CSV table of C-alpha atoms in Angstrom, one decimal:
chain,number,residue,atom,x,y,z
A,1,MET,CA,-10.6,7.4,27.4
A,2,PHE,CA,-14.1,7.4,28.9
A,3,CYS,CA,-15.7,4.3,30.3
A,4,PRO,CA,-18.4,2.9,28.0
A,5,PHE,CA,-20.3,1.7,31.1
A,6,CYS,CA,-20.5,4.7,33.5
A,7,TYR,CA,-19.0,7.4,31.1
A,8,ALA,CA,-16.4,8.4,33.6
A,9,ASN,CA,-13.1,9.9,32.3
A,10,ASP,CA,-10.9,8.0,34.8
A,11,THR,CA,-9.6,4.8,33.2
A,12,LYS,CA,-6.3,3.1,33.4
A,13,VAL,CA,-4.5,0.9,30.9
A,14,THR,CA,-3.9,-2.6,32.4
A,15,ASP,CA,-2.3,-4.3,29.3
A,16,SER,CA,-1.1,-3.2,25.8
A,17,ARG,CA,-0.3,-5.4,22.8
A,18,LEU,CA,0.6,-4.9,19.2
A,19,ILE,CA,-1.7,-6.7,16.8
A,20,ARG,CA,-2.2,-7.0,13.0
A,21,GLU,CA,1.5,-6.9,12.1
A,22,ASN,CA,2.1,-3.8,14.3
A,23,ASN,CA,-0.6,-1.7,12.6
A,24,GLN,CA,-2.8,-1.6,15.7
A,25,VAL,CA,-2.5,-1.5,19.5
A,26,ARG,CA,-4.9,-3.5,21.7
A,27,ARG,CA,-5.4,-2.0,25.1
A,28,ARG,CA,-7.2,-3.6,28.1
A,29,ARG,CA,-8.5,-0.8,30.3
A,30,GLU,CA,-10.2,-0.6,33.7
A,31,CYS,CA,-12.5,2.1,34.9
A,32,LEU,CA,-11.4,3.6,38.2
A,33,ILE,CA,-14.9,4.5,39.2
A,34,CYS,CA,-17.1,1.5,38.3
A,35,LYS,CA,-14.2,-1.0,38.0
A,36,GLU,CA,-15.5,-2.5,34.7
A,37,ARG,CA,-12.9,-3.7,32.2
A,38,PHE,CA,-13.0,-3.1,28.4
A,39,THR,CA,-10.8,-3.3,25.4
A,40,THR,CA,-9.9,-0.6,22.9
A,41,HIS,CA,-8.1,-0.8,19.6
A,42,GLU,CA,-5.9,2.1,18.4
A,43,THR,CA,-4.7,2.7,14.9
A,44,ALA,CA,-2.6,5.6,13.7
A,45,GLU,CA,-4.5,7.8,11.2
A,46,LEU,CA,-2.0,8.3,8.4
A,47,THR,CA,-3.2,10.3,5.5
A,48,LEU,CA,-2.3,9.3,2.0
A,49,PRO,CA,-1.8,11.9,-0.7
A,50,ARG,CA,-4.5,12.5,-3.3
A,51,ILE,CA,-3.8,11.2,-6.8
A,52,ILE,CA,-3.7,13.6,-9.7
A,53,LYS,CA,-5.0,11.7,-12.8
A,54,ARG,CA,-3.7,12.3,-16.3
A,55,ASP,CA,-6.8,14.4,-17.2
A,56,GLY,CA,-6.2,16.6,-14.1
A,57,ARG,CA,-8.9,15.2,-11.9
A,58,ARG,CA,-8.0,14.6,-8.3
A,59,ASP,CA,-8.9,11.3,-6.6
A,60,VAL,CA,-8.4,9.8,-3.2
A,61,PHE,CA,-5.7,7.2,-2.8
A,62,ASN,CA,-7.3,3.8,-3.3
A,63,GLU,CA,-5.3,0.9,-1.8
A,64,GLU,CA,-7.7,-1.7,-3.3
A,65,LYS,CA,-7.2,-0.2,-6.8
A,66,LEU,CA,-3.4,-0.3,-6.3
A,67,ARG,CA,-3.6,-3.9,-5.1
A,68,GLY,CA,-5.9,-4.9,-7.9
A,69,GLY,CA,-3.6,-3.5,-10.6
A,70,ILE,CA,-0.6,-5.2,-9.1
A,71,SER,CA,-2.5,-8.5,-8.7
A,72,ARG,CA,-3.7,-8.4,-12.4
A,73,ALA,CA,-0.1,-8.0,-13.6
A,74,LEU,CA,1.0,-10.9,-11.4
A,75,GLU,CA,-1.9,-13.2,-12.3
A,76,LYS,CA,-0.7,-16.8,-12.7
A,77,ARG,CA,2.8,-15.9,-11.8
A,78,PRO,CA,4.8,-17.6,-9.0
A,79,VAL,CA,4.4,-14.8,-6.5
A,80,SER,CA,2.9,-15.2,-3.0
A,81,LEU,CA,0.1,-13.0,-1.5
A,82,GLU,CA,2.7,-12.0,1.1
A,83,GLN,CA,5.0,-10.6,-1.6
A,84,ILE,CA,2.1,-8.7,-3.2
A,85,GLU,CA,1.2,-7.2,0.2
A,86,ASN,CA,4.8,-6.2,0.7
A,87,VAL,CA,4.9,-4.4,-2.6
A,88,VAL,CA,1.6,-2.6,-1.8
A,89,SER,CA,3.0,-1.6,1.7
A,90,ARG,CA,6.2,-0.3,0.2
A,91,ILE,CA,4.4,1.8,-2.4
A,92,MET,CA,2.0,3.2,0.3
A,93,HIS,CA,5.0,4.0,2.5
A,94,LYS,CA,6.7,5.8,-0.4
A,95,SER,CA,3.6,7.9,-1.0
A,96,ARG,CA,3.3,8.8,2.8
A,97,VAL,CA,7.0,9.7,3.2
A,98,SER,CA,7.0,11.8,0.0
A,99,GLY,CA,5.7,14.6,2.1
A,100,GLU,CA,3.4,15.7,-0.7
A,101,ARG,CA,-0.4,16.2,-0.4
A,102,GLU,CA,-0.9,15.2,-4.0
A,103,ILE,CA,1.1,12.9,-6.2
A,104,SER,CA,0.6,12.2,-9.9
A,105,SER,CA,-0.8,8.9,-11.1
A,106,ARG,CA,2.4,8.8,-13.3
A,107,GLN,CA,4.6,8.8,-10.2
A,108,LEU,CA,2.5,6.1,-8.6
A,109,GLY,CA,2.7,4.0,-11.8
A,110,GLU,CA,6.5,4.4,-11.9
A,111,TRP,CA,6.7,3.2,-8.3
A,112,VAL,CA,4.6,0.1,-9.2
A,113,MET,CA,6.8,-0.6,-12.3
A,114,GLU,CA,10.0,-0.2,-10.2
A,115,GLU,CA,8.6,-2.8,-7.6
A,116,LEU,CA,7.4,-5.2,-10.3
A,117,GLN,CA,10.7,-5.0,-12.2
A,118,HIS,CA,12.4,-6.4,-9.1
A,119,LEU,CA,9.7,-8.9,-8.3
A,120,ASP,CA,8.7,-10.4,-11.6
A,121,GLN,CA,9.8,-9.2,-15.0
A,122,ILE,CA,6.8,-10.8,-16.8
A,123,ALA,CA,4.4,-8.9,-14.5
A,124,TYR,CA,6.5,-5.8,-15.1
A,125,VAL,CA,6.0,-6.0,-18.9
A,126,ARG,CA,2.3,-6.8,-18.5
A,127,PHE,CA,1.9,-3.7,-16.3
A,128,ALA,CA,4.1,-1.5,-18.5
A,129,SER,CA,2.1,-2.5,-21.6
A,130,VAL,CA,-1.1,-1.1,-20.1
A,131,TYR,CA,0.4,1.7,-18.2
A,132,ARG,CA,2.5,3.0,-21.2
A,133,SER,CA,-0.2,2.1,-23.7
A,134,PHE,CA,1.9,-0.1,-25.9
A,135,GLN,CA,0.5,0.1,-29.5
A,136,ASP,CA,2.3,-2.8,-31.2
A,137,ILE,CA,4.8,-5.6,-30.8
A,138,LYS,CA,7.7,-3.1,-31.4
A,139,ASP,CA,6.8,-1.4,-28.1
A,140,PHE,CA,7.1,-4.8,-26.3
A,141,ARG,CA,10.4,-5.6,-28.0
A,142,GLU,CA,11.9,-2.2,-26.9
A,143,GLU,CA,10.8,-2.8,-23.3
A,144,VAL,CA,12.2,-6.3,-23.2
A,145,SER,CA,15.4,-5.1,-24.8
A,146,ARG,CA,15.7,-2.4,-22.1
A,147,LEU,CA,15.1,-5.0,-19.4
A,148,GLU,CA,17.8,-7.3,-20.8
A,149,LYS,CA,20.2,-4.4,-20.9
A,150,ILE,CA,19.5,-3.5,-17.2
A,151,LYS,CA,19.9,-7.2,-16.3
A,152,LYS,CA,23.3,-7.4,-18.0
A,153,GLU,CA,24.5,-4.3,-16.2
A,154,GLU,CA,23.6,-5.8,-12.8
């Protein structure tokens, strides 16, 4: 790391700490030439796969869009922001470890529904109704019946 004061390449780390829930490392550094101290923040650059839309278009993975869809489904439900963030983190983790450069929006939607099914079944049905384009009350009934069957099996 070069010194921002004298531009020398000789710096040493005097202190390192994990911050932001282990997503970032804060390092205190000292220049060996001018003796000035400064702080750097390091974050791993993790690439997320591109999303293949239903119509074939490719889009960048948008964490805010994911969080927004999940939040809309959970609106006025007894679920904390921390639980929502955990769901978003798990889905992003699944997309990273999939090893794929591109994943379908269908796969992403299935991951969201899987998470919502365990977190809040009302939110799950809300999300599924939009995601699967429910046309009438019969579609809702079938989904609720399917949920009840899964719940009995557990």
